[in-house]
Short mmCIF file of C-alpha atoms in Angstrom, two decimals:
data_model
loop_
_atom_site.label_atom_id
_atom_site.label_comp_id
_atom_site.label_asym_id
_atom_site.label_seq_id
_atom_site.Cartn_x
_atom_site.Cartn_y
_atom_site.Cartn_z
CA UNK A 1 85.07 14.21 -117.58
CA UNK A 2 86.14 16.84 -120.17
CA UNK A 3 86.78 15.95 -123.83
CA UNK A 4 87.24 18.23 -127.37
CA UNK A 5 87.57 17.61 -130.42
CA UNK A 6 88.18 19.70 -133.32
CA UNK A 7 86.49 18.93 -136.23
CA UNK A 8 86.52 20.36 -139.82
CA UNK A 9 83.22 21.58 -140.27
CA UNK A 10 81.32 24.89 -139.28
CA UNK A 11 79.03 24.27 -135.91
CA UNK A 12 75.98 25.18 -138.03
CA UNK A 13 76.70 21.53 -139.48
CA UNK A 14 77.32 19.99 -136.66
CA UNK A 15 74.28 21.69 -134.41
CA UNK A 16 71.69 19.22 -136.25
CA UNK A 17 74.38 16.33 -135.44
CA UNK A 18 73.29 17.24 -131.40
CA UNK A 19 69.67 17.89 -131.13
CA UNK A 20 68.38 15.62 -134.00
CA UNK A 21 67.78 11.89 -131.80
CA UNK A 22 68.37 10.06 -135.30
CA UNK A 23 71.35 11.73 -136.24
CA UNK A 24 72.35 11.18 -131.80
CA UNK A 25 72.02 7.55 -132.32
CA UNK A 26 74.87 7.69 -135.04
CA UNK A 27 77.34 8.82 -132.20
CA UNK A 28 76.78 8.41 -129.11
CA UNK A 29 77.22 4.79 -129.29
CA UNK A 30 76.55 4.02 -125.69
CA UNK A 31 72.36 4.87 -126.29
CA UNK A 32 69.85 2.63 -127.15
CA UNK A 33 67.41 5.56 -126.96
CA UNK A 34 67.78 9.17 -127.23
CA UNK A 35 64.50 11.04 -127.80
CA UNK A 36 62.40 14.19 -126.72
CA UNK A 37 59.34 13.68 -124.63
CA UNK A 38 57.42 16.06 -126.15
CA UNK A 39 57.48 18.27 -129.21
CA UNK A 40 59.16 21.45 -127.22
CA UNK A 41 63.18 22.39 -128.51
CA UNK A 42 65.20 24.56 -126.67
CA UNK A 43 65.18 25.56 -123.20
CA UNK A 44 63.58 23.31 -121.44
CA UNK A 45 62.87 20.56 -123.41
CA UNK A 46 62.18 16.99 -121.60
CA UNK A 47 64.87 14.25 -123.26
CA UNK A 48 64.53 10.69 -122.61
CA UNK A 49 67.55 8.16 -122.53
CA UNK A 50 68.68 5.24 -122.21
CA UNK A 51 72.25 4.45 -121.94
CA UNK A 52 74.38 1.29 -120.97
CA UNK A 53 78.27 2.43 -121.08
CA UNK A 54 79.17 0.36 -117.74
CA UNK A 55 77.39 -2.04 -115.44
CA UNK A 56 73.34 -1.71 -116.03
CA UNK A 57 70.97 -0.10 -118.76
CA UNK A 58 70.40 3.54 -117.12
CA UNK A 59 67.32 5.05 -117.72
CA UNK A 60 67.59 8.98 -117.16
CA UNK A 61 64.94 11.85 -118.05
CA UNK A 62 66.91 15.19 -118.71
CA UNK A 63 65.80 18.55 -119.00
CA UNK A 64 67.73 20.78 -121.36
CA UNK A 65 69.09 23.44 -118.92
CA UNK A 66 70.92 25.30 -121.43
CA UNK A 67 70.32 25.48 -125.55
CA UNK A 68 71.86 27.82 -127.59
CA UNK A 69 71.35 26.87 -131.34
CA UNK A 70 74.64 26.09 -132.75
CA UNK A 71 76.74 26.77 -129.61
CA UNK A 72 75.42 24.85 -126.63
CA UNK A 73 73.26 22.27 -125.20
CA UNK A 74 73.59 21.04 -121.55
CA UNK A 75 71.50 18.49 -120.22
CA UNK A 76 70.44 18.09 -116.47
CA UNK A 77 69.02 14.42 -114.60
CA UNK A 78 65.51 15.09 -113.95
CA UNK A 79 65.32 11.65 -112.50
CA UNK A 80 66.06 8.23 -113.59
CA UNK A 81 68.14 4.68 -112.65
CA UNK A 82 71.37 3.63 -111.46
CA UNK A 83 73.00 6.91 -110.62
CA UNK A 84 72.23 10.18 -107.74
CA UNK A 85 72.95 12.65 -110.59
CA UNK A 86 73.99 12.89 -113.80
CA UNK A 87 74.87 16.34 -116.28
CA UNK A 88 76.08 16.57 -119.58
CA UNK A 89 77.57 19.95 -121.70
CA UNK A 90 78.03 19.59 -125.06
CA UNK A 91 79.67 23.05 -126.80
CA UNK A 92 80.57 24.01 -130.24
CA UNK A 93 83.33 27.05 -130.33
CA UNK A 94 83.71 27.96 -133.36
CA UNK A 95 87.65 28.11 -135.54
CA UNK A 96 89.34 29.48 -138.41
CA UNK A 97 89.23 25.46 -139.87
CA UNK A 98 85.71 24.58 -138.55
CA UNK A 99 85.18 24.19 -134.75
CA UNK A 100 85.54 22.76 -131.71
CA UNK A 101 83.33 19.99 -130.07
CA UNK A 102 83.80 20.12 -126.19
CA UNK A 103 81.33 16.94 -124.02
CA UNK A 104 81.85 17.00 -120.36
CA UNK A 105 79.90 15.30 -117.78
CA UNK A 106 79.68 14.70 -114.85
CA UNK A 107 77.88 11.56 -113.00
CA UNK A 108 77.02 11.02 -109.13
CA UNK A 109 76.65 7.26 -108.16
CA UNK A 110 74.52 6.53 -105.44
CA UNK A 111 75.78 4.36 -102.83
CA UNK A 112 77.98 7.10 -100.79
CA UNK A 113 82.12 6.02 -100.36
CA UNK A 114 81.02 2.59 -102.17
CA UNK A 115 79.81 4.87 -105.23
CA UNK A 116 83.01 7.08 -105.16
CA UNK A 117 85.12 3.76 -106.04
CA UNK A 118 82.82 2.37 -108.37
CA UNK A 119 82.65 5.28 -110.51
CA UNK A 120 86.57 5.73 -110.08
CA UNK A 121 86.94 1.95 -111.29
CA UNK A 122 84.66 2.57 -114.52
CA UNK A 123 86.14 6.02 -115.57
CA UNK A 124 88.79 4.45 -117.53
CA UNK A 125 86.06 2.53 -119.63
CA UNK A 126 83.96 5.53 -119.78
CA UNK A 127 86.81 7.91 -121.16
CA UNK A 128 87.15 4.96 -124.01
CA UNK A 129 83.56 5.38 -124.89
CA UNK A 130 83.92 9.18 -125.09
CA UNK A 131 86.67 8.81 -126.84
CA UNK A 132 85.37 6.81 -128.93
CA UNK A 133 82.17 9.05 -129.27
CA UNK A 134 83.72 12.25 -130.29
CA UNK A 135 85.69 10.52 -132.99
CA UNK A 136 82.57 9.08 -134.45
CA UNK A 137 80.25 12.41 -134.26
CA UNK A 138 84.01 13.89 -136.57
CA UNK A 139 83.84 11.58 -139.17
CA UNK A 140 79.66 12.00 -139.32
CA UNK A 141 80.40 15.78 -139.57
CA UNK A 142 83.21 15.33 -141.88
CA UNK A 143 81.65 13.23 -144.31
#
């Protein structure tokens, strides 16, 4: 899934928005936990989750692959429940009126053909939460 939004603040705003778990919780409204699992930032750093969007409560441990300060964090399944793989990009590109927020992910179901149709079924629900998501992390940023 690939999403933007364009929202009317600089991304040095918005970076602390992304990589503080407080300030996560106010967003991404499909966590009940968002936090690091030890003290390291940046490259590297160990992220816990947990996240119920469709069907069960997932529990995922991400590594940051990527972190640029104010430009990019991507997040990669270290291991976890209820899906084979799971990878997140979150971007900020900056513009003239502020910048532009960009999520995409990308989520493997276990369960082989099954999985394929499962996931297929819940996209539409997960799209609404996203949608939902990036609209909330605008007005935070805006406000």
């Amino acid at each position: 899934m690939h999403r933007s939004i364009d929202i009317a603040a600089t991304p040095e705003h918005v970076w602390p928005l992304l990589v503080d778990p407080d300030n996560v919780m106010h967003w991404y409204t499909t966590l009940h936990e968002f936090r690091y699992v030890d003290e390291r930032r940046g490259p590297g750093a160990h992220v816990h989750t947990e996240e119920r969007a469709v069907g069960p409560m997932l529990k995922i441990d991400f590594e940051a692959a990527e972190w640029v300060d104010n430009r990019l964090l991507a997040f990669h399944m270290m291991s976890g429940s209820g899906v084979k793989a799971y990878d997140q990009r979150w971007s900020l590109e900056p513009l003239a009126s502020g910048c532009r927020f960009t999520f995409d992910e990308h989520v493997e179901l276990p369960f082989g053909a099954l999985g394929k149709l499962l996931g297929a079924a819940a996209r539409r629900t997960s799209e609404a939460h996203v949608t939902q998501m990036l609209a909330a992390l605008k007005g935070l940023a805006e406000a």
